[in-house]
Amino acid sequence: MDPALDEAVLPALLARFYGKVRRDDDLGPLFNDVVRDWPEHLQRIADFWSSVMLASGRYKGNPVVIHLMHAPRITPEMFARWLALWQETTSEMLPDAAAAAMQAKARRIAQTLQGVLRLQPALPPDPAGGPPASAAFHG
């Protein structure tokens, strides 16, 4: 991997990116409704990108299940907007090669998630207000 991409870069990159997401007219309402603890979310997302890009193995969640829980509110346009903000932010903060690598990975992840969201119905919410019962087995 590009030496410009390391653990030290991720927190600032993700803070800037999700700051944009939170203020975005299309993405903000969903993220602000769903994320209850932003510092915890940013740490989990840092673990995710560390695992994906740096092979750290820190991320232990299941992003597919998380997205399925919110599938009725997620549109293809939201994925396009997310990717546009990701490209903008990574280009601002990383050298070209590192930005391109993260953008390519994000596009592949988005394609996978969009495919899953189209093929599977959303998980029904738990009547008690928690995550769907099946999330306990995957998350």
mmCIF file with all atom_site columns, C-alpha atoms in Angstrom:
data_model
loop_
_atom_site.group_PDB
_atom_site.id
_atom_site.type_symbol
_atom_site.label_atom_id
_atom_site.label_alt_id
_atom_site.label_comp_id
_atom_site.label_asym_id
_atom_site.label_entity_id
_atom_site.label_seq_id
_atom_site.pdbx_PDB_ins_code
_atom_site.Cartn_x
_atom_site.Cartn_y
_atom_site.Cartn_z
_atom_site.occupancy
_atom_site.B_iso_or_equiv
_atom_site.pdbx_formal_charge
_atom_site.auth_seq_id
_atom_site.auth_comp_id
_atom_site.auth_asym_id
_atom_site.auth_atom_id
_atom_site.pdbx_PDB_model_num
ATOM 1   C CA . MET A 1 1   ? 0.000   0.000   0.000  1.00 0.00 ? 1   MET A CA 1
ATOM 2   C CA . ASP A 1 2   ? 1.030   3.583   -0.535 1.00 0.00 ? 2   ASP A CA 1
ATOM 3   C CA . PRO A 1 3   ? 3.176   4.705   2.408  1.00 0.00 ? 3   PRO A CA 1
ATOM 4   C CA . ALA A 1 4   ? 1.101   7.923   2.589  1.00 0.00 ? 4   ALA A CA 1
ATOM 5   C CA . LEU A 1 5   ? -1.838  5.848   3.786  1.00 0.00 ? 5   LEU A CA 1
ATOM 6   C CA . ASP A 1 6   ? -1.398  4.727   7.354  1.00 0.00 ? 6   ASP A CA 1
ATOM 7   C CA . GLU A 1 7   ? -3.250  4.585   10.656 1.00 0.00 ? 7   GLU A CA 1
ATOM 8   C CA . ALA A 1 8   ? -2.376  8.191   11.462 1.00 0.00 ? 8   ALA A CA 1
ATOM 9   C CA . VAL A 1 9   ? -4.186  9.527   8.371  1.00 0.00 ? 9   VAL A CA 1
ATOM 10  C CA . LEU A 1 10  ? -7.520  7.784   8.907  1.00 0.00 ? 10  LEU A CA 1
ATOM 11  C CA . PRO A 1 11  ? -8.999  9.755   11.848 1.00 0.00 ? 11  PRO A CA 1
ATOM 12  C CA . ALA A 1 12  ? -8.588  13.177  10.203 1.00 0.00 ? 12  ALA A CA 1
ATOM 13  C CA . LEU A 1 13  ? -9.750  11.878  6.824  1.00 0.00 ? 13  LEU A CA 1
ATOM 14  C CA . LEU A 1 14  ? -12.851 10.277  8.285  1.00 0.00 ? 14  LEU A CA 1
ATOM 15  C CA . ALA A 1 15  ? -13.657 13.270  10.500 1.00 0.00 ? 15  ALA A CA 1
ATOM 16  C CA . ARG A 1 16  ? -13.569 15.588  7.488  1.00 0.00 ? 16  ARG A CA 1
ATOM 17  C CA . PHE A 1 17  ? -15.513 13.194  5.282  1.00 0.00 ? 17  PHE A CA 1
ATOM 18  C CA . TYR A 1 18  ? -18.266 12.474  7.802  1.00 0.00 ? 18  TYR A CA 1
ATOM 19  C CA . GLY A 1 19  ? -18.472 16.178  8.636  1.00 0.00 ? 19  GLY A CA 1
ATOM 20  C CA . LYS A 1 20  ? -19.427 16.683  4.992  1.00 0.00 ? 20  LYS A CA 1
ATOM 21  C CA . VAL A 1 21  ? -21.829 13.728  5.107  1.00 0.00 ? 21  VAL A CA 1
ATOM 22  C CA . ARG A 1 22  ? -23.566 15.079  8.212  1.00 0.00 ? 22  ARG A CA 1
ATOM 23  C CA . ARG A 1 23  ? -24.094 18.481  6.552  1.00 0.00 ? 23  ARG A CA 1
ATOM 24  C CA . ASP A 1 24  ? -25.190 17.036  3.210  1.00 0.00 ? 24  ASP A CA 1
ATOM 25  C CA . ASP A 1 25  ? -28.848 17.593  2.296  1.00 0.00 ? 25  ASP A CA 1
ATOM 26  C CA . ASP A 1 26  ? -29.253 14.041  0.962  1.00 0.00 ? 26  ASP A CA 1
ATOM 27  C CA . LEU A 1 27  ? -27.053 11.988  3.267  1.00 0.00 ? 27  LEU A CA 1
ATOM 28  C CA . GLY A 1 28  ? -27.188 14.004  6.472  1.00 0.00 ? 28  GLY A CA 1
ATOM 29  C CA . PRO A 1 29  ? -30.740 13.139  7.514  1.00 0.00 ? 29  PRO A CA 1
ATOM 30  C CA . LEU A 1 30  ? -30.113 9.385   7.296  1.00 0.00 ? 30  LEU A CA 1
ATOM 31  C CA . PHE A 1 31  ? -26.713 9.399   8.982  1.00 0.00 ? 31  PHE A CA 1
ATOM 32  C CA . ASN A 1 32  ? -27.801 11.833  11.674 1.00 0.00 ? 32  ASN A CA 1
ATOM 33  C CA . ASP A 1 33  ? -30.871 9.694   12.439 1.00 0.00 ? 33  ASP A CA 1
ATOM 34  C CA . VAL A 1 34  ? -28.948 6.430   12.534 1.00 0.00 ? 34  VAL A CA 1
ATOM 35  C CA . VAL A 1 35  ? -25.644 7.311   14.203 1.00 0.00 ? 35  VAL A CA 1
ATOM 36  C CA . ARG A 1 36  ? -26.175 7.879   17.912 1.00 0.00 ? 36  ARG A CA 1
ATOM 37  C CA . ASP A 1 37  ? -22.540 8.138   18.991 1.00 0.00 ? 37  ASP A CA 1
ATOM 38  C CA . TRP A 1 38  ? -20.358 9.874   16.396 1.00 0.00 ? 38  TRP A CA 1
ATOM 39  C CA . PRO A 1 39  ? -16.998 9.328   18.136 1.00 0.00 ? 39  PRO A CA 1
ATOM 40  C CA . GLU A 1 40  ? -17.752 5.588   18.401 1.00 0.00 ? 40  GLU A CA 1
ATOM 41  C CA . HIS A 1 41  ? -18.945 5.491   14.777 1.00 0.00 ? 41  HIS A CA 1
ATOM 42  C CA . LEU A 1 42  ? -15.799 7.225   13.545 1.00 0.00 ? 42  LEU A CA 1
ATOM 43  C CA . GLN A 1 43  ? -13.639 4.754   15.468 1.00 0.00 ? 43  GLN A CA 1
ATOM 44  C CA . ARG A 1 44  ? -15.565 1.797   14.006 1.00 0.00 ? 44  ARG A CA 1
ATOM 45  C CA . ILE A 1 45  ? -15.224 3.244   10.503 1.00 0.00 ? 45  ILE A CA 1
ATOM 46  C CA . ALA A 1 46  ? -11.495 3.827   11.097 1.00 0.00 ? 46  ALA A CA 1
ATOM 47  C CA . ASP A 1 47  ? -11.243 0.160   12.092 1.00 0.00 ? 47  ASP A CA 1
ATOM 48  C CA . PHE A 1 48  ? -13.103 -0.779  8.900  1.00 0.00 ? 48  PHE A CA 1
ATOM 49  C CA . TRP A 1 49  ? -10.813 1.232   6.592  1.00 0.00 ? 49  TRP A CA 1
ATOM 50  C CA . SER A 1 50  ? -7.744  0.059   8.501  1.00 0.00 ? 50  SER A CA 1
ATOM 51  C CA . SER A 1 51  ? -8.826  -3.525  7.894  1.00 0.00 ? 51  SER A CA 1
ATOM 52  C CA . VAL A 1 52  ? -9.734  -2.947  4.249  1.00 0.00 ? 52  VAL A CA 1
ATOM 53  C CA . MET A 1 53  ? -6.745  -0.858  3.197  1.00 0.00 ? 53  MET A CA 1
ATOM 54  C CA . LEU A 1 54  ? -4.018  -1.818  5.668  1.00 0.00 ? 54  LEU A CA 1
ATOM 55  C CA . ALA A 1 55  ? -5.029  -5.425  6.439  1.00 0.00 ? 55  ALA A CA 1
ATOM 56  C CA . SER A 1 56  ? -5.022  -4.686  10.182 1.00 0.00 ? 56  SER A CA 1
ATOM 57  C CA . GLY A 1 57  ? -7.941  -7.019  10.952 1.00 0.00 ? 57  GLY A CA 1
ATOM 58  C CA . ARG A 1 58  ? -9.338  -4.533  13.488 1.00 0.00 ? 58  ARG A CA 1
ATOM 59  C CA . TYR A 1 59  ? -12.873 -4.364  12.092 1.00 0.00 ? 59  TYR A CA 1
ATOM 60  C CA . LYS A 1 60  ? -15.170 -7.053  13.460 1.00 0.00 ? 60  LYS A CA 1
ATOM 61  C CA . GLY A 1 61  ? -18.592 -5.865  12.255 1.00 0.00 ? 61  GLY A CA 1
ATOM 62  C CA . ASN A 1 62  ? -20.741 -6.683  9.250  1.00 0.00 ? 62  ASN A CA 1
ATOM 63  C CA . PRO A 1 63  ? -21.453 -3.668  7.030  1.00 0.00 ? 63  PRO A CA 1
ATOM 64  C CA . VAL A 1 64  ? -23.926 -5.617  4.899  1.00 0.00 ? 64  VAL A CA 1
ATOM 65  C CA . VAL A 1 65  ? -26.219 -6.278  7.867  1.00 0.00 ? 65  VAL A CA 1
ATOM 66  C CA . ILE A 1 66  ? -25.964 -2.649  8.977  1.00 0.00 ? 66  ILE A CA 1
ATOM 67  C CA . HIS A 1 67  ? -26.968 -1.411  5.538  1.00 0.00 ? 67  HIS A CA 1
ATOM 68  C CA . LEU A 1 68  ? -29.778 -3.952  5.256  1.00 0.00 ? 68  LEU A CA 1
ATOM 69  C CA . MET A 1 69  ? -31.235 -2.590  8.484  1.00 0.00 ? 69  MET A CA 1
ATOM 70  C CA . HIS A 1 70  ? -31.667 0.780   6.744  1.00 0.00 ? 70  HIS A CA 1
ATOM 71  C CA . ALA A 1 71  ? -32.352 -0.439  3.203  1.00 0.00 ? 71  ALA A CA 1
ATOM 72  C CA . PRO A 1 72  ? -35.767 1.224   2.822  1.00 0.00 ? 72  PRO A CA 1
ATOM 73  C CA . ARG A 1 73  ? -34.130 4.645   3.206  1.00 0.00 ? 73  ARG A CA 1
ATOM 74  C CA . ILE A 1 74  ? -31.056 4.032   1.027  1.00 0.00 ? 74  ILE A CA 1
ATOM 75  C CA . THR A 1 75  ? -31.257 4.987   -2.657 1.00 0.00 ? 75  THR A CA 1
ATOM 76  C CA . PRO A 1 76  ? -28.783 4.570   -5.523 1.00 0.00 ? 76  PRO A CA 1
ATOM 77  C CA . GLU A 1 77  ? -28.452 8.363   -5.564 1.00 0.00 ? 77  GLU A CA 1
ATOM 78  C CA . MET A 1 78  ? -27.243 8.260   -1.966 1.00 0.00 ? 78  MET A CA 1
ATOM 79  C CA . PHE A 1 79  ? -24.460 5.869   -2.934 1.00 0.00 ? 79  PHE A CA 1
ATOM 80  C CA . ALA A 1 80  ? -23.470 8.212   -5.778 1.00 0.00 ? 80  ALA A CA 1
ATOM 81  C CA . ARG A 1 81  ? -23.434 11.201  -3.432 1.00 0.00 ? 81  ARG A CA 1
ATOM 82  C CA . TRP A 1 82  ? -21.447 9.288   -0.783 1.00 0.00 ? 82  TRP A CA 1
ATOM 83  C CA . LEU A 1 83  ? -18.879 8.294   -3.414 1.00 0.00 ? 83  LEU A CA 1
ATOM 84  C CA . ALA A 1 84  ? -18.636 11.872  -4.720 1.00 0.00 ? 84  ALA A CA 1
ATOM 85  C CA . LEU A 1 85  ? -17.938 13.192  -1.214 1.00 0.00 ? 85  LEU A CA 1
ATOM 86  C CA . TRP A 1 86  ? -15.462 10.355  -0.619 1.00 0.00 ? 86  TRP A CA 1
ATOM 87  C CA . GLN A 1 87  ? -13.611 11.166  -3.842 1.00 0.00 ? 87  GLN A CA 1
ATOM 88  C CA . GLU A 1 88  ? -13.554 14.867  -2.977 1.00 0.00 ? 88  GLU A CA 1
ATOM 89  C CA . THR A 1 89  ? -12.259 14.281  0.552  1.00 0.00 ? 89  THR A CA 1
ATOM 90  C CA . THR A 1 90  ? -9.672  11.638  -0.261 1.00 0.00 ? 90  THR A CA 1
ATOM 91  C CA . SER A 1 91  ? -8.386  13.813  -3.132 1.00 0.00 ? 91  SER A CA 1
ATOM 92  C CA . GLU A 1 92  ? -8.084  16.773  -0.767 1.00 0.00 ? 92  GLU A CA 1
ATOM 93  C CA . MET A 1 93  ? -6.224  14.896  1.939  1.00 0.00 ? 93  MET A CA 1
ATOM 94  C CA . LEU A 1 94  ? -4.175  12.135  0.329  1.00 0.00 ? 94  LEU A CA 1
ATOM 95  C CA . PRO A 1 95  ? -1.522  11.856  -2.362 1.00 0.00 ? 95  PRO A CA 1
ATOM 96  C CA . ASP A 1 96  ? -2.970  10.828  -5.714 1.00 0.00 ? 96  ASP A CA 1
ATOM 97  C CA . ALA A 1 97  ? -2.072  7.129   -5.498 1.00 0.00 ? 97  ALA A CA 1
ATOM 98  C CA . ALA A 1 98  ? -3.502  6.677   -2.002 1.00 0.00 ? 98  ALA A CA 1
ATOM 99  C CA . ALA A 1 99  ? -6.638  8.637   -2.896 1.00 0.00 ? 99  ALA A CA 1
ATOM 100 C CA . ALA A 1 100 ? -7.144  6.552   -6.040 1.00 0.00 ? 100 ALA A CA 1
ATOM 101 C CA . ALA A 1 101 ? -6.738  3.306   -4.085 1.00 0.00 ? 101 ALA A CA 1
ATOM 102 C CA . MET A 1 102 ? -9.282  4.343   -1.471 1.00 0.00 ? 102 MET A CA 1
ATOM 103 C CA . GLN A 1 103 ? -11.699 5.582   -4.133 1.00 0.00 ? 103 GLN A CA 1
ATOM 104 C CA . ALA A 1 104 ? -11.453 2.319   -6.075 1.00 0.00 ? 104 ALA A CA 1
ATOM 105 C CA . LYS A 1 105 ? -12.053 0.277   -2.924 1.00 0.00 ? 105 LYS A CA 1
ATOM 106 C CA . ALA A 1 106 ? -15.040 2.463   -1.992 1.00 0.00 ? 106 ALA A CA 1
ATOM 107 C CA . ARG A 1 107 ? -16.571 1.997   -5.462 1.00 0.00 ? 107 ARG A CA 1
ATOM 108 C CA . ARG A 1 108 ? -16.251 -1.790  -5.178 1.00 0.00 ? 108 ARG A CA 1
ATOM 109 C CA . ILE A 1 109 ? -17.782 -1.780  -1.702 1.00 0.00 ? 109 ILE A CA 1
ATOM 110 C CA . ALA A 1 110 ? -20.634 0.454   -2.884 1.00 0.00 ? 110 ALA A CA 1
ATOM 111 C CA . GLN A 1 111 ? -21.315 -1.853  -5.850 1.00 0.00 ? 111 GLN A CA 1
ATOM 112 C CA . THR A 1 112 ? -21.445 -4.854  -3.532 1.00 0.00 ? 112 THR A CA 1
ATOM 113 C CA . LEU A 1 113 ? -23.753 -3.144  -1.051 1.00 0.00 ? 113 LEU A CA 1
ATOM 114 C CA . GLN A 1 114 ? -26.058 -1.887  -3.797 1.00 0.00 ? 114 GLN A CA 1
ATOM 115 C CA . GLY A 1 115 ? -26.291 -5.389  -5.209 1.00 0.00 ? 115 GLY A CA 1
ATOM 116 C CA . VAL A 1 116 ? -27.173 -6.845  -1.823 1.00 0.00 ? 116 VAL A CA 1
ATOM 117 C CA . LEU A 1 117 ? -29.752 -4.131  -1.135 1.00 0.00 ? 117 LEU A CA 1
ATOM 118 C CA . ARG A 1 118 ? -31.445 -4.796  -4.479 1.00 0.00 ? 118 ARG A CA 1
ATOM 119 C CA . LEU A 1 119 ? -31.489 -8.565  -4.050 1.00 0.00 ? 119 LEU A CA 1
ATOM 120 C CA . GLN A 1 120 ? -32.577 -8.888  -0.439 1.00 0.00 ? 120 GLN A CA 1
ATOM 121 C CA . PRO A 1 121 ? -35.427 -7.280  1.441  1.00 0.00 ? 121 PRO A CA 1
ATOM 122 C CA . ALA A 1 122 ? -34.634 -5.117  4.424  1.00 0.00 ? 122 ALA A CA 1
ATOM 123 C CA . LEU A 1 123 ? -34.443 -6.934  7.733  1.00 0.00 ? 123 LEU A CA 1
ATOM 124 C CA . PRO A 1 124 ? -37.542 -6.312  9.813  1.00 0.00 ? 124 PRO A CA 1
ATOM 125 C CA . PRO A 1 125 ? -36.920 -4.166  12.869 1.00 0.00 ? 125 PRO A CA 1
ATOM 126 C CA . ASP A 1 126 ? -36.984 -5.757  16.275 1.00 0.00 ? 126 ASP A CA 1
ATOM 127 C CA . PRO A 1 127 ? -40.335 -4.891  17.920 1.00 0.00 ? 127 PRO A CA 1
ATOM 128 C CA . ALA A 1 128 ? -38.389 -4.077  21.106 1.00 0.00 ? 128 ALA A CA 1
ATOM 129 C CA . GLY A 1 129 ? -36.527 -1.333  19.230 1.00 0.00 ? 129 GLY A CA 1
ATOM 130 C CA . GLY A 1 130 ? -33.145 -3.027  18.954 1.00 0.00 ? 130 GLY A CA 1
ATOM 131 C CA . PRO A 1 131 ? -31.392 -4.233  15.826 1.00 0.00 ? 131 PRO A CA 1
ATOM 132 C CA . PRO A 1 132 ? -33.032 -7.050  13.874 1.00 0.00 ? 132 PRO A CA 1
ATOM 133 C CA . ALA A 1 133 ? -32.614 -10.421 15.557 1.00 0.00 ? 133 ALA A CA 1
ATOM 134 C CA . SER A 1 134 ? -30.469 -11.740 12.714 1.00 0.00 ? 134 SER A CA 1
ATOM 135 C CA . ALA A 1 135 ? -27.990 -8.873  13.190 1.00 0.00 ? 135 ALA A CA 1
ATOM 136 C CA . ALA A 1 136 ? -26.857 -10.513 16.410 1.00 0.00 ? 136 ALA A CA 1
ATOM 137 C CA . PHE A 1 137 ? -25.501 -13.409 14.398 1.00 0.00 ? 137 PHE A CA 1
ATOM 138 C CA . HIS A 1 138 ? -23.671 -11.249 11.860 1.00 0.00 ? 138 HIS A CA 1
ATOM 139 C CA . GLY A 1 139 ? -22.752 -7.927  13.447 1.00 0.00 ? 139 GLY A CA 1
#
